[in-house]
PDB file of N, CA, C and O in Angstrom:
ATOM      1  N   MET A   1      16.369  29.252 -30.361  1.00 81.00           N
ATOM      2  CA  MET A   1      16.961  28.141 -29.660  1.00 81.00           C
ATOM      3  C   MET A   1      18.186  28.656 -28.904  1.00 81.00           C
ATOM      4  O   MET A   1      19.057  29.293 -29.478  1.00 81.00           O
ATOM      5  N   SER A   2      18.230  28.374 -27.621  1.00 86.00           N
ATOM      6  CA  SER A   2      19.322  28.868 -26.788  1.00 86.00           C
ATOM      7  C   SER A   2      20.561  27.984 -26.930  1.00 86.00           C
ATOM      8  O   SER A   2      20.489  26.853 -27.421  1.00 86.00           O
ATOM      9  N   GLU A   3      21.679  28.521 -26.471  1.00 88.00           N
ATOM     10  CA  GLU A   3      22.920  27.741 -26.504  1.00 88.00           C
ATOM     11  C   GLU A   3      22.794  26.485 -25.656  1.00 88.00           C
ATOM     12  O   GLU A   3      23.349  25.445 -26.006  1.00 88.00           O
ATOM     13  N   GLN A   4      22.062  26.580 -24.555  1.00 89.00           N
ATOM     14  CA  GLN A   4      21.857  25.407 -23.690  1.00 89.00           C
ATOM     15  C   GLN A   4      21.052  24.333 -24.409  1.00 89.00           C
ATOM     16  O   GLN A   4      21.361  23.158 -24.317  1.00 89.00           O
ATOM     17  N   ASP A   5      20.016  24.749 -25.154  1.00 89.00           N
ATOM     18  CA  ASP A   5      19.228  23.793 -25.925  1.00 89.00           C
ATOM     19  C   ASP A   5      20.107  23.077 -26.945  1.00 89.00           C
ATOM     20  O   ASP A   5      20.022  21.864 -27.106  1.00 89.00           O
ATOM     21  N   ILE A   6      20.932  23.855 -27.638  1.00 91.00           N
ATOM     22  CA  ILE A   6      21.833  23.271 -28.642  1.00 91.00           C
ATOM     23  C   ILE A   6      22.808  22.314 -27.979  1.00 91.00           C
ATOM     24  O   ILE A   6      23.045  21.210 -28.476  1.00 91.00           O
ATOM     25  N   ALA A   7      23.357  22.698 -26.839  1.00 90.00           N
ATOM     26  CA  ALA A   7      24.312  21.846 -26.125  1.00 90.00           C
ATOM     27  C   ALA A   7      23.679  20.538 -25.661  1.00 90.00           C
ATOM     28  O   ALA A   7      24.364  19.513 -25.561  1.00 90.00           O
ATOM     29  N   ASN A   8      22.373  20.549 -25.396  1.00 92.00           N
ATOM     30  CA  ASN A   8      21.682  19.325 -24.992  1.00 92.00           C
ATOM     31  C   ASN A   8      21.417  18.400 -26.176  1.00 92.00           C
ATOM     32  O   ASN A   8      21.228  17.201 -25.992  1.00 92.00           O
ATOM     33  N   ILE A   9      21.395  18.954 -27.374  1.00 96.00           N
ATOM     34  CA  ILE A   9      21.089  18.155 -28.570  1.00 96.00           C
ATOM     35  C   ILE A   9      22.361  17.733 -29.298  1.00 96.00           C
ATOM     36  O   ILE A   9      22.490  16.583 -29.698  1.00 96.00           O
ATOM     37  N   ILE A  10      23.300  18.649 -29.464  1.00 96.00           N
ATOM     38  CA  ILE A  10      24.528  18.361 -30.201  1.00 96.00           C
ATOM     39  C   ILE A  10      25.584  17.872 -29.214  1.00 96.00           C
ATOM     40  O   ILE A  10      25.951  18.577 -28.274  1.00 96.00           O
ATOM     41  N   THR A  11      26.055  16.662 -29.429  1.00 95.00           N
ATOM     42  CA  THR A  11      27.045  16.066 -28.529  1.00 95.00           C
ATOM     43  C   THR A  11      28.316  15.741 -29.296  1.00 95.00           C
ATOM     44  O   THR A  11      28.272  15.446 -30.490  1.00 95.00           O
ATOM     45  N   ILE A  12      29.426  15.803 -28.585  1.00 94.00           N
ATOM     46  CA  ILE A  12      30.716  15.447 -29.183  1.00 94.00           C
ATOM     47  C   ILE A  12      31.384  14.432 -28.278  1.00 94.00           C
ATOM     48  O   ILE A  12      31.643  14.705 -27.101  1.00 94.00           O
ATOM     49  N   GLU A  13      31.619  13.245 -28.836  1.00 93.00           N
ATOM     50  CA  GLU A  13      32.276  12.177 -28.103  1.00 93.00           C
ATOM     51  C   GLU A  13      33.485  11.744 -28.915  1.00 93.00           C
ATOM     52  O   GLU A  13      33.337  11.362 -30.082  1.00 93.00           O
ATOM     53  N   PRO A  14      34.684  11.789 -28.320  1.00 92.00           N
ATOM     54  CA  PRO A  14      35.897  11.488 -29.079  1.00 92.00           C
ATOM     55  C   PRO A  14      35.877  10.134 -29.792  1.00 92.00           C
ATOM     56  O   PRO A  14      36.383  10.017 -30.896  1.00 92.00           O
ATOM     57  N   GLY A  15      35.250   9.131 -29.230  1.00 90.00           N
ATOM     58  CA  GLY A  15      35.254   7.798 -29.831  1.00 90.00           C
ATOM     59  C   GLY A  15      34.127   7.531 -30.807  1.00 90.00           C
ATOM     60  O   GLY A  15      34.024   6.447 -31.366  1.00 90.00           O
ATOM     61  N   LYS A  16      33.269   8.503 -31.018  1.00 91.00           N
ATOM     62  CA  LYS A  16      32.106   8.293 -31.885  1.00 91.00           C
ATOM     63  C   LYS A  16      32.230   9.170 -33.120  1.00 91.00           C
ATOM     64  O   LYS A  16      32.366  10.379 -33.006  1.00 91.00           O
ATOM     65  N   ARG A  17      32.188   8.534 -34.293  1.00 92.00           N
ATOM     66  CA  ARG A  17      32.249   9.238 -35.581  1.00 92.00           C
ATOM     67  C   ARG A  17      33.443  10.189 -35.662  1.00 92.00           C
ATOM     68  O   ARG A  17      33.353  11.282 -36.194  1.00 92.00           O
ATOM     69  N   GLY A  18      34.550   9.775 -35.082  1.00 92.00           N
ATOM     70  CA  GLY A  18      35.777  10.558 -35.151  1.00 92.00           C
ATOM     71  C   GLY A  18      35.702  11.874 -34.398  1.00 92.00           C
ATOM     72  O   GLY A  18      36.433  12.807 -34.722  1.00 92.00           O
ATOM     73  N   GLY A  19      34.839  11.963 -33.412  1.00 93.00           N
ATOM     74  CA  GLY A  19      34.708  13.183 -32.623  1.00 93.00           C
ATOM     75  C   GLY A  19      33.890  14.267 -33.288  1.00 93.00           C
ATOM     76  O   GLY A  19      33.853  15.405 -32.816  1.00 93.00           O
ATOM     77  N   LYS A  20      33.201  13.930 -34.385  1.00 96.00           N
ATOM     78  CA  LYS A  20      32.357  14.922 -35.062  1.00 96.00           C
ATOM     79  C   LYS A  20      31.115  15.187 -34.223  1.00 96.00           C
ATOM     80  O   LYS A  20      30.631  14.298 -33.523  1.00 96.00           O
ATOM     81  N   PRO A  21      30.574  16.407 -34.303  1.00 97.00           N
ATOM     82  CA  PRO A  21      29.341  16.716 -33.556  1.00 97.00           C
ATOM     83  C   PRO A  21      28.187  15.838 -34.038  1.00 97.00           C
ATOM     84  O   PRO A  21      27.912  15.765 -35.234  1.00 97.00           O
ATOM     85  N   CYS A  22      27.535  15.167 -33.101  1.00 97.00           N
ATOM     86  CA  CYS A  22      26.427  14.259 -33.404  1.00 97.00           C
ATOM     87  C   CYS A  22      25.152  14.762 -32.737  1.00 97.00           C
ATOM     88  O   CYS A  22      25.179  15.633 -31.880  1.00 97.00           O
ATOM     89  N   ILE A  23      24.055  14.160 -33.118  1.00 97.00           N
ATOM     90  CA  ILE A  23      22.758  14.526 -32.561  1.00 97.00           C
ATOM     91  C   ILE A  23      22.402  13.564 -31.434  1.00 97.00           C
ATOM     92  O   ILE A  23      22.305  12.353 -31.653  1.00 97.00           O
ATOM     93  N   ARG A  24      22.234  14.125 -30.249  1.00 95.00           N
ATOM     94  CA  ARG A  24      21.810  13.387 -29.047  1.00 95.00           C
ATOM     95  C   ARG A  24      22.537  12.070 -28.845  1.00 95.00           C
ATOM     96  O   ARG A  24      21.948  11.067 -28.477  1.00 95.00           O
ATOM     97  N   GLY A  25      23.837  12.058 -29.115  1.00 91.00           N
ATOM     98  CA  GLY A  25      24.647  10.866 -28.878  1.00 91.00           C
ATOM     99  C   GLY A  25      24.459   9.769 -29.899  1.00 91.00           C
ATOM    100  O   GLY A  25      25.059   8.699 -29.777  1.00 91.00           O
ATOM    101  N   MET A  26      23.632   9.995 -30.907  1.00 94.00           N
ATOM    102  CA  MET A  26      23.447   8.996 -31.958  1.00 94.00           C
ATOM    103  C   MET A  26      24.597   9.097 -32.957  1.00 94.00           C
ATOM    104  O   MET A  26      25.459   9.963 -32.837  1.00 94.00           O
ATOM    105  N   ARG A  27      24.588   8.244 -33.953  1.00 92.00           N
ATOM    106  CA  ARG A  27      25.667   8.236 -34.924  1.00 92.00           C
ATOM    107  C   ARG A  27      25.400   9.120 -36.145  1.00 92.00           C
ATOM    108  O   ARG A  27      26.157   9.108 -37.090  1.00 92.00           O
ATOM    109  N   ILE A  28      24.359   9.906 -36.117  1.00 96.00           N
ATOM    110  CA  ILE A  28      24.101  10.837 -37.212  1.00 96.00           C
ATOM    111  C   ILE A  28      24.714  12.188 -36.833  1.00 96.00           C
ATOM    112  O   ILE A  28      24.509  12.693 -35.733  1.00 96.00           O
ATOM    113  N   THR A  29      25.523  12.727 -37.741  1.00 97.00           N
ATOM    114  CA  THR A  29      26.257  13.950 -37.433  1.00 97.00           C
ATOM    115  C   THR A  29      25.521  15.190 -37.915  1.00 97.00           C
ATOM    116  O   THR A  29      24.626  15.114 -38.760  1.00 97.00           O
ATOM    117  N   VAL A  30      25.948  16.317 -37.377  1.00 97.00           N
ATOM    118  CA  VAL A  30      25.438  17.611 -37.830  1.00 97.00           C
ATOM    119  C   VAL A  30      25.727  17.741 -39.324  1.00 97.00           C
ATOM    120  O   VAL A  30      24.875  18.173 -40.099  1.00 97.00           O
ATOM    121  N   TYR A  31      26.912  17.332 -39.727  1.00 97.00           N
ATOM    122  CA  TYR A  31      27.300  17.397 -41.139  1.00 97.00           C
ATOM    123  C   TYR A  31      26.331  16.593 -42.006  1.00 97.00           C
ATOM    124  O   TYR A  31      25.951  17.039 -43.089  1.00 97.00           O
ATOM    125  N   ASP A  32      25.935  15.403 -41.543  1.00 97.00           N
ATOM    126  CA  ASP A  32      24.993  14.577 -42.309  1.00 97.00           C
ATOM    127  C   ASP A  32      23.697  15.347 -42.568  1.00 97.00           C
ATOM    128  O   ASP A  32      23.208  15.393 -43.698  1.00 97.00           O
ATOM    129  N   VAL A  33      23.146  15.940 -41.525  1.00 98.00           N
ATOM    130  CA  VAL A  33      21.876  16.662 -41.655  1.00 98.00           C
ATOM    131  C   VAL A  33      22.039  17.863 -42.583  1.00 98.00           C
ATOM    132  O   VAL A  33      21.205  18.101 -43.463  1.00 98.00           O
ATOM    133  N   LEU A  34      23.127  18.610 -42.417  1.00 98.00           N
ATOM    134  CA  LEU A  34      23.356  19.772 -43.277  1.00 98.00           C
ATOM    135  C   LEU A  34      23.544  19.348 -44.730  1.00 98.00           C
ATOM    136  O   LEU A  34      23.078  20.032 -45.643  1.00 98.00           O
ATOM    137  N   GLU A  35      24.185  18.217 -44.939  1.00 98.00           N
ATOM    138  CA  GLU A  35      24.372  17.694 -46.290  1.00 98.00           C
ATOM    139  C   GLU A  35      23.019  17.334 -46.926  1.00 98.00           C
ATOM    140  O   GLU A  35      22.797  17.594 -48.108  1.00 98.00           O
ATOM    141  N   TYR A  36      22.141  16.716 -46.148  1.00 97.00           N
ATOM    142  CA  TYR A  36      20.811  16.379 -46.664  1.00 97.00           C
ATOM    143  C   TYR A  36      20.054  17.643 -47.068  1.00 97.00           C
ATOM    144  O   TYR A  36      19.425  17.694 -48.123  1.00 97.00           O
ATOM    145  N   LEU A  37      20.116  18.658 -46.216  1.00 98.00           N
ATOM    146  CA  LEU A  37      19.435  19.913 -46.526  1.00 98.00           C
ATOM    147  C   LEU A  37      20.038  20.572 -47.770  1.00 98.00           C
ATOM    148  O   LEU A  37      19.308  21.046 -48.638  1.00 98.00           O
ATOM    149  N   ALA A  38      21.362  20.557 -47.867  1.00 97.00           N
ATOM    150  CA  ALA A  38      22.047  21.169 -49.014  1.00 97.00           C
ATOM    151  C   ALA A  38      21.730  20.450 -50.316  1.00 97.00           C
ATOM    152  O   ALA A  38      21.715  21.063 -51.378  1.00 97.00           O
ATOM    153  N   SER A  39      21.452  19.153 -50.218  1.00 98.00           N
ATOM    154  CA  SER A  39      21.146  18.388 -51.428  1.00 98.00           C
ATOM    155  C   SER A  39      19.703  18.597 -51.885  1.00 98.00           C
ATOM    156  O   SER A  39      19.298  18.074 -52.919  1.00 98.00           O
ATOM    157  N   GLY A  40      18.932  19.339 -51.082  1.00 97.00           N
ATOM    158  CA  GLY A  40      17.564  19.650 -51.484  1.00 97.00           C
ATOM    159  C   GLY A  40      16.484  18.919 -50.709  1.00 97.00           C
ATOM    160  O   GLY A  40      15.299  19.115 -50.978  1.00 97.00           O
ATOM    161  N   MET A  41      16.858  18.081 -49.746  1.00 97.00           N
ATOM    162  CA  MET A  41      15.838  17.405 -48.943  1.00 97.00           C
ATOM    163  C   MET A  41      15.124  18.422 -48.064  1.00 97.00           C
ATOM    164  O   MET A  41      15.750  19.334 -47.537  1.00 97.00           O
ATOM    165  N   SER A  42      13.827  18.244 -47.908  1.00 97.00           N
ATOM    166  CA  SER A  42      13.059  19.108 -47.018  1.00 97.00           C
ATOM    167  C   SER A  42      13.125  18.545 -45.595  1.00 97.00           C
ATOM    168  O   SER A  42      13.528  17.395 -45.384  1.00 97.00           O
ATOM    169  N   TYR A  43      12.711  19.366 -44.635  1.00 95.00           N
ATOM    170  CA  TYR A  43      12.634  18.895 -43.248  1.00 95.00           C
ATOM    171  C   TYR A  43      11.794  17.625 -43.187  1.00 95.00           C
ATOM    172  O   TYR A  43      12.154  16.652 -42.523  1.00 95.00           O
ATOM    173  N   GLU A  44      10.653  17.654 -43.866  1.00 96.00           N
ATOM    174  CA  GLU A  44       9.732  16.522 -43.825  1.00 96.00           C
ATOM    175  C   GLU A  44      10.375  15.251 -44.373  1.00 96.00           C
ATOM    176  O   GLU A  44      10.186  14.159 -43.823  1.00 96.00           O
ATOM    177  N   GLU A  45      11.120  15.374 -45.451  1.00 97.00           N
ATOM    178  CA  GLU A  45      11.786  14.204 -46.036  1.00 97.00           C
ATOM    179  C   GLU A  45      12.831  13.641 -45.079  1.00 97.00           C
ATOM    180  O   GLU A  45      12.937  12.415 -44.922  1.00 97.00           O
ATOM    181  N   ILE A  46      13.583  14.505 -44.438  1.00 97.00           N
ATOM    182  CA  ILE A  46      14.585  14.043 -43.468  1.00 97.00           C
ATOM    183  C   ILE A  46      13.895  13.338 -42.309  1.00 97.00           C
ATOM    184  O   ILE A  46      14.309  12.248 -41.891  1.00 97.00           O
ATOM    185  N   LEU A  47      12.830  13.940 -41.797  1.00 97.00           N
ATOM    186  CA  LEU A  47      12.128  13.338 -40.663  1.00 97.00           C
ATOM    187  C   LEU A  47      11.449  12.025 -41.051  1.00 97.00           C
ATOM    188  O   LEU A  47      11.358  11.110 -40.225  1.00 97.00           O
ATOM    189  N   ASP A  48      10.998  11.906 -42.294  1.00 97.00           N
ATOM    190  CA  ASP A  48      10.418  10.638 -42.769  1.00 97.00           C
ATOM    191  C   ASP A  48      11.487   9.561 -42.879  1.00 97.00           C
ATOM    192  O   ASP A  48      11.253   8.409 -42.514  1.00 97.00           O
ATOM    193  N   ASP A  49      12.675   9.931 -43.385  1.00 96.00           N
ATOM    194  CA  ASP A  49      13.766   8.967 -43.551  1.00 96.00           C
ATOM    195  C   ASP A  49      14.422   8.588 -42.227  1.00 96.00           C
ATOM    196  O   ASP A  49      14.959   7.486 -42.093  1.00 96.00           O
ATOM    197  N   PHE A  50      14.397   9.503 -41.264  1.00 96.00           N
ATOM    198  CA  PHE A  50      15.036   9.282 -39.965  1.00 96.00           C
ATOM    199  C   PHE A  50      14.032   9.603 -38.865  1.00 96.00           C
ATOM    200  O   PHE A  50      14.072  10.681 -38.262  1.00 96.00           O
ATOM    201  N   PRO A  51      13.112   8.683 -38.584  1.00 95.00           N
ATOM    202  CA  PRO A  51      12.015   8.968 -37.642  1.00 95.00           C
ATOM    203  C   PRO A  51      12.469   9.247 -36.207  1.00 95.00           C
ATOM    204  O   PRO A  51      11.702   9.797 -35.422  1.00 95.00           O
ATOM    205  N   TYR A  52      13.698   8.909 -35.875  1.00 95.00           N
ATOM    206  CA  TYR A  52      14.207   9.170 -34.530  1.00 95.00           C
ATOM    207  C   TYR A  52      14.701  10.614 -34.385  1.00 95.00           C
ATOM    208  O   TYR A  52      15.033  11.048 -33.290  1.00 95.00           O
ATOM    209  N   LEU A  53      14.749  11.369 -35.481  1.00 97.00           N
ATOM    210  CA  LEU A  53      15.106  12.786 -35.414  1.00 97.00           C
ATOM    211  C   LEU A  53      13.844  13.619 -35.225  1.00 97.00           C
ATOM    212  O   LEU A  53      12.744  13.199 -35.575  1.00 97.00           O
ATOM    213  N   THR A  54      14.034  14.819 -34.681  1.00 96.00           N
ATOM    214  CA  THR A  54      12.933  15.756 -34.509  1.00 96.00           C
ATOM    215  C   THR A  54      13.256  17.040 -35.273  1.00 96.00           C
ATOM    216  O   THR A  54      14.411  17.284 -35.640  1.00 96.00           O
ATOM    217  N   GLN A  55      12.244  17.852 -35.460  1.00 96.00           N
ATOM    218  CA  GLN A  55      12.471  19.129 -36.122  1.00 96.00           C
ATOM    219  C   GLN A  55      13.420  19.984 -35.273  1.00 96.00           C
ATOM    220  O   GLN A  55      14.249  20.713 -35.799  1.00 96.00           O
ATOM    221  N   GLU A  56      13.334  19.845 -33.974  1.00 96.00           N
ATOM    222  CA  GLU A  56      14.238  20.569 -33.079  1.00 96.00           C
ATOM    223  C   GLU A  56      15.688  20.148 -33.319  1.00 96.00           C
ATOM    224  O   GLU A  56      16.599  20.973 -33.244  1.00 96.00           O
ATOM    225  N   ASP A  57      15.925  18.870 -33.619  1.00 97.00           N
ATOM    226  CA  ASP A  57      17.271  18.391 -33.936  1.00 97.00           C
ATOM    227  C   ASP A  57      17.816  19.108 -35.171  1.00 97.00           C
ATOM    228  O   ASP A  57      18.980  19.525 -35.204  1.00 97.00           O
ATOM    229  N   ILE A  58      16.969  19.263 -36.180  1.00 97.00           N
ATOM    230  CA  ILE A  58      17.384  19.932 -37.413  1.00 97.00           C
ATOM    231  C   ILE A  58      17.698  21.397 -37.128  1.00 97.00           C
ATOM    232  O   ILE A  58      18.707  21.932 -37.594  1.00 97.00           O
ATOM    233  N   TRP A  59      16.845  22.055 -36.331  1.00 96.00           N
ATOM    234  CA  TRP A  59      17.095  23.456 -35.974  1.00 96.00           C
ATOM    235  C   TRP A  59      18.416  23.582 -35.222  1.00 96.00           C
ATOM    236  O   TRP A  59      19.155  24.533 -35.419  1.00 96.00           O
ATOM    237  N   ALA A  60      18.687  22.619 -34.327  1.00 97.00           N
ATOM    238  CA  ALA A  60      19.937  22.662 -33.563  1.00 97.00           C
ATOM    239  C   ALA A  60      21.145  22.534 -34.506  1.00 97.00           C
ATOM    240  O   ALA A  60      22.149  23.218 -34.315  1.00 97.00           O
ATOM    241  N   CYS A  61      21.036  21.685 -35.512  1.00 97.00           N
ATOM    242  CA  CYS A  61      22.127  21.534 -36.488  1.00 97.00           C
ATOM    243  C   CYS A  61      22.363  22.847 -37.226  1.00 97.00           C
ATOM    244  O   CYS A  61      23.517  23.276 -37.410  1.00 97.00           O
ATOM    245  N   LEU A  62      21.293  23.491 -37.645  1.00 96.00           N
ATOM    246  CA  LEU A  62      21.424  24.768 -38.355  1.00 96.00           C
ATOM    247  C   LEU A  62      22.000  25.837 -37.428  1.00 96.00           C
ATOM    248  O   LEU A  62      22.867  26.614 -37.847  1.00 96.00           O
ATOM    249  N   SER A  63      21.571  25.872 -36.199  1.00 95.00           N
ATOM    250  CA  SER A  63      22.093  26.850 -35.238  1.00 95.00           C
ATOM    251  C   SER A  63      23.553  26.588 -34.914  1.00 95.00           C
ATOM    252  O   SER A  63      24.343  27.509 -34.785  1.00 95.00           O
ATOM    253  N   PHE A  64      23.896  25.317 -34.792  1.00 94.00           N
ATOM    254  CA  PHE A  64      25.270  24.930 -34.467  1.00 94.00           C
ATOM    255  C   PHE A  64      26.234  25.322 -35.563  1.00 94.00           C
ATOM    256  O   PHE A  64      27.348  25.743 -35.308  1.00 94.00           O
ATOM    257  N   SER A  65      25.762  25.207 -36.801  1.00 88.00           N
ATOM    258  CA  SER A  65      26.646  25.502 -37.926  1.00 88.00           C
ATOM    259  C   SER A  65      26.886  26.989 -38.020  1.00 88.00           C
ATOM    260  O   SER A  65      27.819  27.477 -38.523  1.00 88.00           O
TER     261      SER A  65
END
């Protein structure tokens, strides 16, 4: 995944979620996704719980971190 791809997926808006990096302008943060993965959730479980996310979004979070 290129830096441009990551920049298109991970957005930072000062007024949203305290300026934390979010996914595609939504209110779910990179930290949220990383926390789910750290707690033992699989990609499939995250995508089932959050159908508006894609596997590419998860990869972007991992690359961003």
